[in-house]
mmCIF file of C-alpha atoms and ligand atoms in Angstrom:
data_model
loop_
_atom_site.group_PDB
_atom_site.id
_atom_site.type_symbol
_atom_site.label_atom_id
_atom_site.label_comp_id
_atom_site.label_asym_id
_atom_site.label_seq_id
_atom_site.Cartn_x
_atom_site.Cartn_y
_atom_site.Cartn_z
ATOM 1 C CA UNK A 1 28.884 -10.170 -4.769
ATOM 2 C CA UNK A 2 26.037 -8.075 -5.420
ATOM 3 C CA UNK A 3 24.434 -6.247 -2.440
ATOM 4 C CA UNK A 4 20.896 -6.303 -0.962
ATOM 5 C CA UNK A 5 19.937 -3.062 -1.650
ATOM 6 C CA UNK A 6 19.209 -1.709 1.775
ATOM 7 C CA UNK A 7 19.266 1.555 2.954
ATOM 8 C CA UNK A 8 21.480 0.828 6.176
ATOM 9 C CA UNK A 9 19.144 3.857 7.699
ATOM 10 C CA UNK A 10 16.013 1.754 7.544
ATOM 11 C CA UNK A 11 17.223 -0.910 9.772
ATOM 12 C CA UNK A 12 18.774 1.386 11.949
ATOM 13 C CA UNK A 13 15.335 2.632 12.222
ATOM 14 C CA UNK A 14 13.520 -0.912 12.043
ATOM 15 C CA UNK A 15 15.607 -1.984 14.878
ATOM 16 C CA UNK A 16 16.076 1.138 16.622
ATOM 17 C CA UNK A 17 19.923 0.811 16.760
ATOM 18 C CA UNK A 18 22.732 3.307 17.039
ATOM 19 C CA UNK A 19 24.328 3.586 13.370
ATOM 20 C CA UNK A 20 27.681 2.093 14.501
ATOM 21 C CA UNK A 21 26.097 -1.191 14.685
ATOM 22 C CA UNK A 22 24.683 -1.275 11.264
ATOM 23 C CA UNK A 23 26.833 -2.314 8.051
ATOM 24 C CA UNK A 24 26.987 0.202 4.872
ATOM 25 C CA UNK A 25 25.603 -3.075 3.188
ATOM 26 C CA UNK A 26 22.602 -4.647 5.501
ATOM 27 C CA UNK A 27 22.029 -8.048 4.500
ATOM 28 C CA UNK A 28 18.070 -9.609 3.533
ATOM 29 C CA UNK A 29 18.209 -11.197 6.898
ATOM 30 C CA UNK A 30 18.185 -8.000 8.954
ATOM 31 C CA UNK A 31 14.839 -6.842 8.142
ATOM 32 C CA UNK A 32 12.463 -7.449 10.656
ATOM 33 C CA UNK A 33 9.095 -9.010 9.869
ATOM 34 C CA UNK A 34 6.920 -11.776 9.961
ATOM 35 C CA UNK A 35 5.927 -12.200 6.594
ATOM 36 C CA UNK A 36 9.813 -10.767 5.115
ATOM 37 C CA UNK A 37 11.367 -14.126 3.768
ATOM 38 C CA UNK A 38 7.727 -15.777 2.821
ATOM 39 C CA UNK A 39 6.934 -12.268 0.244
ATOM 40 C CA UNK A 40 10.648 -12.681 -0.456
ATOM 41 C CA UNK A 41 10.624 -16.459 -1.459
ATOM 42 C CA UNK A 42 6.928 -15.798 -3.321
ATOM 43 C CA UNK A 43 7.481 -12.206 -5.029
ATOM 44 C CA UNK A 44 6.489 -13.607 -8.297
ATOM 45 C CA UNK A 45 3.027 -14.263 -7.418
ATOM 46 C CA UNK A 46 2.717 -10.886 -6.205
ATOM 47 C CA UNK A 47 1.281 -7.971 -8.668
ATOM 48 C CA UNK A 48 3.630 -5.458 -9.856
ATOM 49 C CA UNK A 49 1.781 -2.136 -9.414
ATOM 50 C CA UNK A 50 4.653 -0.698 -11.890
ATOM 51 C CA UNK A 51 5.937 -3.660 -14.494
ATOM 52 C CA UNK A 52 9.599 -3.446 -14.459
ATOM 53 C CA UNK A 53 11.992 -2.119 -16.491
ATOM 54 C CA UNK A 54 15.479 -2.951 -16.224
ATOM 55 C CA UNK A 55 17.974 -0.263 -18.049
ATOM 56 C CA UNK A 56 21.570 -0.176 -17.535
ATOM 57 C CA UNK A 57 23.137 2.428 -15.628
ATOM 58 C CA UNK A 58 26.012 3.772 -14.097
ATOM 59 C CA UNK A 59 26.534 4.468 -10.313
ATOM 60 C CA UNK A 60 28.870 7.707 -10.077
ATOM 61 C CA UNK A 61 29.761 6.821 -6.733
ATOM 62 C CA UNK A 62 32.167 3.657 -7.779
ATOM 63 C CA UNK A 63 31.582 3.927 -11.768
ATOM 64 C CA UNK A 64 30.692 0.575 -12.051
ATOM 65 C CA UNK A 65 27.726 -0.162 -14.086
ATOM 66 C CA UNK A 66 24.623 -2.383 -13.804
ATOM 67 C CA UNK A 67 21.198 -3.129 -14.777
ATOM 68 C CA UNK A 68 18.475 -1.844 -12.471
ATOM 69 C CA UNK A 69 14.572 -1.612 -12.180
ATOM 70 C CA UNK A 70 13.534 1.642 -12.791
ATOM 71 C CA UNK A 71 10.007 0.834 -13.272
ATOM 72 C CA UNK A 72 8.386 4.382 -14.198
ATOM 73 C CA UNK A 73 9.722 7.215 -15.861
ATOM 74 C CA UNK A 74 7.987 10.462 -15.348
ATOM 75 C CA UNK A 75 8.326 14.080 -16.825
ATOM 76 C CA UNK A 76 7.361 16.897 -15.150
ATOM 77 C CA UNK A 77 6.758 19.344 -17.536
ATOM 78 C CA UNK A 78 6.295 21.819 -14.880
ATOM 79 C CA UNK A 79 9.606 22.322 -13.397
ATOM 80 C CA UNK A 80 12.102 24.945 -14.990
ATOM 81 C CA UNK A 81 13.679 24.509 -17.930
ATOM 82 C CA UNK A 82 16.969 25.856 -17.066
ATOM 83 C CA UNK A 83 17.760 22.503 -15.172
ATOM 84 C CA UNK A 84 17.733 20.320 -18.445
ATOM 85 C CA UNK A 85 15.480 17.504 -19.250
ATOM 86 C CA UNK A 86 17.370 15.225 -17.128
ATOM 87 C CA UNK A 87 16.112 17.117 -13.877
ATOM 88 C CA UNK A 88 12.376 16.834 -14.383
ATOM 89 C CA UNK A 89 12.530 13.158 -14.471
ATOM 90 C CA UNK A 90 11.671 11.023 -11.756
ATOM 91 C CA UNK A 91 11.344 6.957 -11.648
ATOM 92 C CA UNK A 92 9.286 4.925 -9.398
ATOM 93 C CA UNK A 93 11.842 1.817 -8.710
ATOM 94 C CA UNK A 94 13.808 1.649 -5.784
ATOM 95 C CA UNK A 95 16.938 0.454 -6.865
ATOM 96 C CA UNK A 96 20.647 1.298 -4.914
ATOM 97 C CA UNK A 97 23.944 0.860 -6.439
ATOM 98 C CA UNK A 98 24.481 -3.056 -6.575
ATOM 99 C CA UNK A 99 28.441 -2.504 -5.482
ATOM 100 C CA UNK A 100 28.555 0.002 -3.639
ATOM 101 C CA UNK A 101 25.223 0.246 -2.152
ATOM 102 C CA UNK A 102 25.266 3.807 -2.533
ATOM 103 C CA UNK A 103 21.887 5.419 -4.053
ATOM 104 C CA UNK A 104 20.488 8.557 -6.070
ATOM 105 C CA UNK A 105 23.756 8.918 -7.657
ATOM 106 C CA UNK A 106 23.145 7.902 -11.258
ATOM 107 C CA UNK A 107 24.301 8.770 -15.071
ATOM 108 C CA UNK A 108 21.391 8.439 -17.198
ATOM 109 C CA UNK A 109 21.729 7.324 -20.337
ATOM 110 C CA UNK A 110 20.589 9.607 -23.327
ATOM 111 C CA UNK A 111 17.569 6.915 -24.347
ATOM 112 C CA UNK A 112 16.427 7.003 -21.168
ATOM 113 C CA UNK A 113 16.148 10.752 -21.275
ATOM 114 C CA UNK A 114 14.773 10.001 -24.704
ATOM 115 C CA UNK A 115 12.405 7.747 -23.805
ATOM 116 C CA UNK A 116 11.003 9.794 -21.393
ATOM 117 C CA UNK A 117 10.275 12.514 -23.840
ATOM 118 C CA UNK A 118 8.356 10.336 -26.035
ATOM 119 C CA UNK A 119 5.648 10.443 -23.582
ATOM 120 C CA UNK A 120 5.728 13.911 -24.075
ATOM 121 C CA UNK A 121 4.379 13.445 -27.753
ATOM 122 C CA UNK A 122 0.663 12.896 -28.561
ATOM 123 C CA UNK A 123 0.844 9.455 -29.750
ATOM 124 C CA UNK A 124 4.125 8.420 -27.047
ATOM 125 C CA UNK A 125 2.161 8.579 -24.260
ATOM 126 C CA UNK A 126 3.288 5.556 -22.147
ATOM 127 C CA UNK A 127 5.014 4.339 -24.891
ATOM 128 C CA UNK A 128 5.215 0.334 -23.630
ATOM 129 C CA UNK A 129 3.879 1.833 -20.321
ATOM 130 C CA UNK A 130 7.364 2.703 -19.483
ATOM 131 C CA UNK A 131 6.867 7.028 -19.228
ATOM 132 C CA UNK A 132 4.517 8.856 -18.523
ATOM 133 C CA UNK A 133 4.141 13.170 -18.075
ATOM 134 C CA UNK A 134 3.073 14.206 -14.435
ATOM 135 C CA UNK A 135 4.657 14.400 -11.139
ATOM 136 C CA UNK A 136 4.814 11.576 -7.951
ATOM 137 C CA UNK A 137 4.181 13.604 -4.780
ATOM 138 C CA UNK A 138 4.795 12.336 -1.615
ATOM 139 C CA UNK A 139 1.772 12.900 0.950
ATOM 140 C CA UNK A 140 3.212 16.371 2.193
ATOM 141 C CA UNK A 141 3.509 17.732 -1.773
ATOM 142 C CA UNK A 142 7.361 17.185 -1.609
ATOM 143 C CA UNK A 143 9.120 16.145 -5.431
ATOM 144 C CA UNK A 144 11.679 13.608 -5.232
ATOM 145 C CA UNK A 145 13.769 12.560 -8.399
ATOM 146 C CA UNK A 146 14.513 9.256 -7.201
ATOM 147 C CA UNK A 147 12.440 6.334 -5.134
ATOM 148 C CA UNK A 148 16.121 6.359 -2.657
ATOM 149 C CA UNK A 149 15.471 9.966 -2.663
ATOM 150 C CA UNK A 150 11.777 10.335 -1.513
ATOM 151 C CA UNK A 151 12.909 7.550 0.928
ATOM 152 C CA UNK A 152 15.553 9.418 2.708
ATOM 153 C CA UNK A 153 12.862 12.568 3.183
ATOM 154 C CA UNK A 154 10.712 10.149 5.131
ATOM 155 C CA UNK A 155 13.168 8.529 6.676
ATOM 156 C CA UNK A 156 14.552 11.869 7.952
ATOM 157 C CA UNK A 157 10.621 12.699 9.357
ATOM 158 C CA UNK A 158 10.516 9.117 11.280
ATOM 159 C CA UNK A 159 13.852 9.759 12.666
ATOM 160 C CA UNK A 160 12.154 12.865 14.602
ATOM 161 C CA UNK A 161 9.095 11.361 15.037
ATOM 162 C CA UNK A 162 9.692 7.416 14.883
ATOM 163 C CA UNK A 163 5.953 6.327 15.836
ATOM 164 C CA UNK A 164 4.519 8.393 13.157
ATOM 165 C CA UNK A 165 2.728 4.676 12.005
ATOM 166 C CA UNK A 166 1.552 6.652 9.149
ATOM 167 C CA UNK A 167 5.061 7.866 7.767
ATOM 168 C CA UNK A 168 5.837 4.097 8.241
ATOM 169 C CA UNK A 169 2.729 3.275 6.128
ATOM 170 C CA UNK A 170 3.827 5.897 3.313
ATOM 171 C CA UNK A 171 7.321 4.609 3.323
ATOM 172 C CA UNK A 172 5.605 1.138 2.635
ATOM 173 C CA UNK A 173 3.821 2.230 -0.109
ATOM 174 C CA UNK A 174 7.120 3.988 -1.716
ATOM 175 C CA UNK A 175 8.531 0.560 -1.765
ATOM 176 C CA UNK A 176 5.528 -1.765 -2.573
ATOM 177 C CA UNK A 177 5.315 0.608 -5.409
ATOM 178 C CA UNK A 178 8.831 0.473 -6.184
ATOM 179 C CA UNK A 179 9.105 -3.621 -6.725
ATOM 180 C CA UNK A 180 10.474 -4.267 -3.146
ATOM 181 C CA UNK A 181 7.876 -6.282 -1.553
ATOM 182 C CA UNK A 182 9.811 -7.275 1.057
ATOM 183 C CA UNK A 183 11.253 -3.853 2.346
ATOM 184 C CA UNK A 184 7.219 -2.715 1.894
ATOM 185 C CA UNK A 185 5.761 -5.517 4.484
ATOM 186 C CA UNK A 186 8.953 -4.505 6.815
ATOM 187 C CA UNK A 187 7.659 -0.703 6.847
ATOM 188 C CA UNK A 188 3.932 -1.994 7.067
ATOM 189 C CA UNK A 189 4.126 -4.727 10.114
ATOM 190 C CA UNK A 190 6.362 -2.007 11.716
ATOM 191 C CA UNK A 191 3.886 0.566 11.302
ATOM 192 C CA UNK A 192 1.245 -1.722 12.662
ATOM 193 C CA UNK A 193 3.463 -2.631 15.550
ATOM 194 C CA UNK A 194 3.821 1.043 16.852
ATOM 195 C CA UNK A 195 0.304 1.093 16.215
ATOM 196 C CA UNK A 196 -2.410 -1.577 15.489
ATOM 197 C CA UNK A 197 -5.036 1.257 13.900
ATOM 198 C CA UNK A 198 -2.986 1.494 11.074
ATOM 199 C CA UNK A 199 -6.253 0.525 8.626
ATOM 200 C CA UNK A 200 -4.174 1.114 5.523
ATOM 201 C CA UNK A 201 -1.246 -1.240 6.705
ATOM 202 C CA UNK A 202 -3.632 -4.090 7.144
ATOM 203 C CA UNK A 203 -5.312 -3.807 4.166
ATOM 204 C CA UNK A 204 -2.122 -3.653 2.211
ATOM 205 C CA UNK A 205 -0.617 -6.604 4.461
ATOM 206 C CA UNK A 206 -3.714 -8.579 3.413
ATOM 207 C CA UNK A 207 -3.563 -7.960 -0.357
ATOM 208 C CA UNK A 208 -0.266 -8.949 -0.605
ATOM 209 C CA UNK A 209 -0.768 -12.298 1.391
ATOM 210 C CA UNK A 210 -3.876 -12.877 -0.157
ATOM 211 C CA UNK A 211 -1.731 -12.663 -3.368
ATOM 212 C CA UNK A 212 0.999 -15.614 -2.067
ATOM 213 C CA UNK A 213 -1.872 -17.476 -1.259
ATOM 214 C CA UNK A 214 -1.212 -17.041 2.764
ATOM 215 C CA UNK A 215 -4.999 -16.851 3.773
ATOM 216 C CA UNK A 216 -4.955 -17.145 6.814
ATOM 217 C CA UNK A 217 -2.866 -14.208 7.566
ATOM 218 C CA UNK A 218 -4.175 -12.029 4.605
ATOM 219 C CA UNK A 219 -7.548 -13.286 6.607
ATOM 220 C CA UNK A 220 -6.155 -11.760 9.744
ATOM 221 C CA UNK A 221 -4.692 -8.045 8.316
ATOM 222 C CA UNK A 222 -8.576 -7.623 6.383
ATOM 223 C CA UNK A 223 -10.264 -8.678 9.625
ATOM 224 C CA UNK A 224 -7.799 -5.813 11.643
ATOM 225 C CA UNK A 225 -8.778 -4.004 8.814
ATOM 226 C CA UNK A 226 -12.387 -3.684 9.390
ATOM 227 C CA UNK A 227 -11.708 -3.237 13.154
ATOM 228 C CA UNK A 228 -9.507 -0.475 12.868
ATOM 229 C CA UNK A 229 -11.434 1.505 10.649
ATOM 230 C CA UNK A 230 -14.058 3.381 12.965
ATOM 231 C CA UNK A 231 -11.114 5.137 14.518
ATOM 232 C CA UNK A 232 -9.187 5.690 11.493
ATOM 233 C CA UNK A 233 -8.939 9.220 10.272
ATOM 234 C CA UNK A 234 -6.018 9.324 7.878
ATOM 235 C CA UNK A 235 -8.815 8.931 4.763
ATOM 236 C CA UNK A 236 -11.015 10.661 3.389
ATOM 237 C CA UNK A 237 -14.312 8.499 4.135
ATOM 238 C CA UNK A 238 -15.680 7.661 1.193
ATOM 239 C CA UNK A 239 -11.820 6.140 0.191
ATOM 240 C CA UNK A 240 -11.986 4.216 3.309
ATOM 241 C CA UNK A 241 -15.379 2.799 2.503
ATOM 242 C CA UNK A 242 -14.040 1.640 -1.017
ATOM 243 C CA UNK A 243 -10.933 0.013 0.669
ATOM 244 C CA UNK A 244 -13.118 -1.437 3.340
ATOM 245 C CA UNK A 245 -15.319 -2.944 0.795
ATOM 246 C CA UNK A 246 -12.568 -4.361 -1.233
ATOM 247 C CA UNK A 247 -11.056 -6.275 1.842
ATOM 248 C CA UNK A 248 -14.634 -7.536 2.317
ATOM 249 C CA UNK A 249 -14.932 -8.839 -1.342
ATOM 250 C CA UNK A 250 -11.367 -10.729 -0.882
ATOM 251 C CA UNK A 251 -12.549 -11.986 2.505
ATOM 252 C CA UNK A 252 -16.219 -12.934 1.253
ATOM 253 C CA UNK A 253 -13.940 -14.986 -1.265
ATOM 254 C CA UNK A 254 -11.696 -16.342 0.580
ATOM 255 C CA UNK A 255 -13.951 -17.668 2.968
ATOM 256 C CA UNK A 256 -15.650 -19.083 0.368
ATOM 257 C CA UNK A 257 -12.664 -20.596 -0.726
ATOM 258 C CA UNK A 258 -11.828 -22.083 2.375
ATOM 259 C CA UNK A 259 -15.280 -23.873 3.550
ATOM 260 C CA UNK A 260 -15.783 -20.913 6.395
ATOM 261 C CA UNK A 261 -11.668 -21.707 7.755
ATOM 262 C CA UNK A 262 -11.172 -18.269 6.738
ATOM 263 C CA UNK A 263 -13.902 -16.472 8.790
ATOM 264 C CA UNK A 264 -15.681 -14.009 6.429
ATOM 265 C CA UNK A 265 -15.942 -11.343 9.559
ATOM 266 C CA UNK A 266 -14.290 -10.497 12.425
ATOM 267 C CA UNK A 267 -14.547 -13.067 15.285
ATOM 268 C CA UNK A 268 -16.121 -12.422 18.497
ATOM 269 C CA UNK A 269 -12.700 -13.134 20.191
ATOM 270 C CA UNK A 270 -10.898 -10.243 17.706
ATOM 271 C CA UNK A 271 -13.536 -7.971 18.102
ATOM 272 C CA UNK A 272 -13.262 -8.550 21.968
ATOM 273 C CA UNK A 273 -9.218 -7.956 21.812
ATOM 274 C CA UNK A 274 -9.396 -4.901 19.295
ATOM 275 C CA UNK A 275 -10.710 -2.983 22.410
ATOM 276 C CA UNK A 276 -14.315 -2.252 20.299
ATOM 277 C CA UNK A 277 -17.367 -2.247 23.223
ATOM 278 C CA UNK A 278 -19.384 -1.535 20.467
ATOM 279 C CA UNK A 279 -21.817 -4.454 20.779
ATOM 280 C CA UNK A 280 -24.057 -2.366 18.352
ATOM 281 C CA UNK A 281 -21.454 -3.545 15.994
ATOM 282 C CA UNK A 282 -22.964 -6.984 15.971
ATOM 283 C CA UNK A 283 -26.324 -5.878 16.475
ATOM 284 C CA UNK A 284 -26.258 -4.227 13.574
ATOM 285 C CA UNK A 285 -24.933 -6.659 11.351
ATOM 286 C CA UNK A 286 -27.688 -9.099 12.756
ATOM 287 C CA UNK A 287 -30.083 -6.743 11.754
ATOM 288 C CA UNK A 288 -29.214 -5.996 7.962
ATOM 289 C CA UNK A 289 -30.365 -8.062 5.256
ATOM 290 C CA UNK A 290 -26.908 -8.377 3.342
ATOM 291 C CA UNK A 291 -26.582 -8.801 0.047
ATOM 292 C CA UNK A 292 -24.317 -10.022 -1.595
ATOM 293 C CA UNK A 293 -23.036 -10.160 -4.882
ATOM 294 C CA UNK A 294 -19.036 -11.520 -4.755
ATOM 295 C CA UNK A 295 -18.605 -9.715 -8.320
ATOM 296 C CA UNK A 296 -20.182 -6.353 -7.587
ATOM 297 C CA UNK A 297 -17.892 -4.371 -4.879
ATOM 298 C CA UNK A 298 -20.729 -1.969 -3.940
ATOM 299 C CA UNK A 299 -23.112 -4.784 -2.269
ATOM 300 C CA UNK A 300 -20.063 -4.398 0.340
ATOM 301 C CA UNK A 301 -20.406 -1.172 0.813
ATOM 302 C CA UNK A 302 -23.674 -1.218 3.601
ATOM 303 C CA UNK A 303 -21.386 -3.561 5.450
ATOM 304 C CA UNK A 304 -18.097 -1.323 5.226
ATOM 305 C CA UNK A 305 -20.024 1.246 6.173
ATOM 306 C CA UNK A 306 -21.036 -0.664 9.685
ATOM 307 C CA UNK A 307 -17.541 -1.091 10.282
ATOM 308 C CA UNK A 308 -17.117 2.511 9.537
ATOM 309 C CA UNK A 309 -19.059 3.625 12.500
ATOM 310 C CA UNK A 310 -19.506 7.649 13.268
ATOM 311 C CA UNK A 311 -17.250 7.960 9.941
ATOM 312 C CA UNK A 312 -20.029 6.731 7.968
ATOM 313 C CA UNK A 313 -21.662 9.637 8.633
ATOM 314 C CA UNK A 314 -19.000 11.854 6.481
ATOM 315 C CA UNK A 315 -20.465 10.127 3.686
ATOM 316 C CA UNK A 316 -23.544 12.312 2.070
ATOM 317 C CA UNK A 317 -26.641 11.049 2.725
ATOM 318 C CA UNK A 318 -27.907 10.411 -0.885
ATOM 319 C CA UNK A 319 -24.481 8.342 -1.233
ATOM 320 C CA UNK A 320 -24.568 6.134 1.941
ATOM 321 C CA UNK A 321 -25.428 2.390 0.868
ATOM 322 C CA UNK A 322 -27.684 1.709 4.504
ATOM 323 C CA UNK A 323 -30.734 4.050 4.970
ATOM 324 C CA UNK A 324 -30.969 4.550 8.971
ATOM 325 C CA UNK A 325 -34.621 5.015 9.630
ATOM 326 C CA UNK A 326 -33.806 5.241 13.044
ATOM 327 C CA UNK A 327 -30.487 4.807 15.304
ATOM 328 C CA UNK A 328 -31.731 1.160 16.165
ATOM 329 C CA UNK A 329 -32.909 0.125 12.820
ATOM 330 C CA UNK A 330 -30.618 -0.402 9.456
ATOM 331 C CA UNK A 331 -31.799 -1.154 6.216
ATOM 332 C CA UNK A 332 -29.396 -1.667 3.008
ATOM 333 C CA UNK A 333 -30.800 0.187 0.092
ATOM 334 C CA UNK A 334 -32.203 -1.981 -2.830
ATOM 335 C CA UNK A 335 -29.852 -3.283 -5.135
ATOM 336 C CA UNK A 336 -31.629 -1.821 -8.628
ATOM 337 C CA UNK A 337 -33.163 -4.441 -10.587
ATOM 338 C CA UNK A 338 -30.563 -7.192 -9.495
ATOM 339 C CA UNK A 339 -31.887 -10.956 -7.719
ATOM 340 C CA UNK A 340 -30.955 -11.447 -4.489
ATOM 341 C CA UNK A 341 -28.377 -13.637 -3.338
ATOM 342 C CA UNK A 342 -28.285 -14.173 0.550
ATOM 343 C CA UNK A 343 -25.246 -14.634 2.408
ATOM 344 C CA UNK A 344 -24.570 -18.165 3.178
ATOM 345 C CA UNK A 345 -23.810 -18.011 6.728
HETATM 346 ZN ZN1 LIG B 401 28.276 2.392 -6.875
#
């Protein structure tokens, strides 16, 4: 029976276990998480950020063969020569040997190597979106051929540091990206565990449950979001504003949506137990005339930039949305030549 693809590392990290107690195969039902078997049971609704691509390979480990997402192919053109074409080539799936559950340890077949070339050619580039020419860097400029391998660098930083949240966020993002949903929101509500200011873990969280239709919780992670993202320093601030904004837009919506059930901002009660005094926080909103335009993400930008707070501030004047003529007084600046909608509540 085919295996569950798991590196038995992760768990043992998840759970923070001694290795004897983990299998060589963990099963689905070892990963911790709230939202695990619900993303599991839904994955088709989710967005791939890489459509699949299933090629047929063979595992060198146990020479059995199989079909497996590899999602991406990419060439980098940059690395020596001397290696062969097979060495610059790294895919974006994370996919481990389906007997043997071992991982990294694959014979390519020539059309793969060939297809990846392609992309090399003028008219080839992404050739059915399935290559591409460039390198995937992980966040400290590492190269990794494989998804399995890139995951085994960061899982060999969290095992020295395991409450780095934002290792735990990257690792999410190495999965989400690589068509396991469900190992992603494992690494995410981890990293948000060790440490509720992980900004980019909610936002993920709540793009992914906005995307089973769980609004509600997808409410929740945007709302955490917004709260987090004052203290938040892992982003350059004007990337944070555009995240902020677009968990605002889904939020705006799926209040909407939901007749006010989903509340559009954080409550009094969340803003209370996030630990924020900042009562200008609400002052502040009260003060700015939003508006809002569901369909145009920069009318969320004066209100991102509240939740911003002193990070705001990184943002060049000319480029800030809200004008501050002074520190008690906030004015959004004029939407050009668009009619005003005003918020409904
Ligand atoms: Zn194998």
């Amino acid at each position: 029976m085919p295996n569950s693809q798991i590196n038995p590392r992760l768990i043992q990290l998840l759970l923070n276990q001694e290795n004897g107690n983990i299998p060589k195969s963990p099963t689905m039902s070892m990963l911790p998480g709230k939202y695990v078997k619900t993303i599991l049971k839904n994955k088709d609704s989710l967005t791939q950020i890489i459509k699949e691509n299933y090629q047929m390979l063979t595992c060198k480990s146990c020479g059995r063969k199989g079909k497996y997402d590899i999602g991406l192919l990419v060439l980098n053109l940059e690395k020596k020569k001397t290696e062969g074409m097979k060495d610059n080539i790294q895919t974006t799936g994370y996919f481990r040997c389906k007997h043997c559950n071992s991982a990294g340890n694959w014979e390519l077949p020539t059309s793969l190597i060939m297809l990846s070339m392609m992309s090399v050619l003028p008219f080839g580039e992404g050739t059915q979106k399935q290559s591409t020419v460039g390198k995937n860097l992980l966040f400290d400029g590492s190269w990794h051929r494989y998804t399995t391998d890139a995951e085994e660098h960061l899982l060999n930083i969290l095992k020295e540091n395991p409450q780095d949240s934002f290792v735990w966020n990257r690792l999410g993002n190495l999965y989400h990206k690589g068509n396991r949903p469900e190992l992603a929101v494992s690494a995410f509500e981890h990293s948000i565990l060790i440490d509720p200011g992980q900004t980019e873990s909610h936002f993920t969280l709540g793009d992914m449950l906005a995307q089973i239709s769980d609004l509600p919780n997808a409410g929740y992670h945007f709302r955490q979001m917004l709260l987090s993202a004052s203290a938040y320093k892992k982003m350059p601030a004007d990337k944070l504003r555009e995240m902020l904004a677009i968990g605002l837009q889904l939020l705006f919506l799926m209040s909407e949506h939901t007749d006010g059930e989903v509340p559009f901002l954080p409550t009094l009660h969340e803003i209370e137990a996030s630990g924020l005094k900042d009562d200008s926080l609400n002052r502040s909103i009260a003060e700015i005339e939003l508006e809002i335009f569901p369909d145009n993400i920069e009318s969320f930008f004066p209100l991102a930039e509240i939740y911003m707070g002193i990070r705001a501030k990184e943002i060049p004047i000319r480029k800030r949305a809200l004008q501050m003529k002074n520190s008690s007084s906030l004015k959004p600046k004029m939407q050009n030549g668009k009619k005003k909608k005003k918020r409904k509540r």
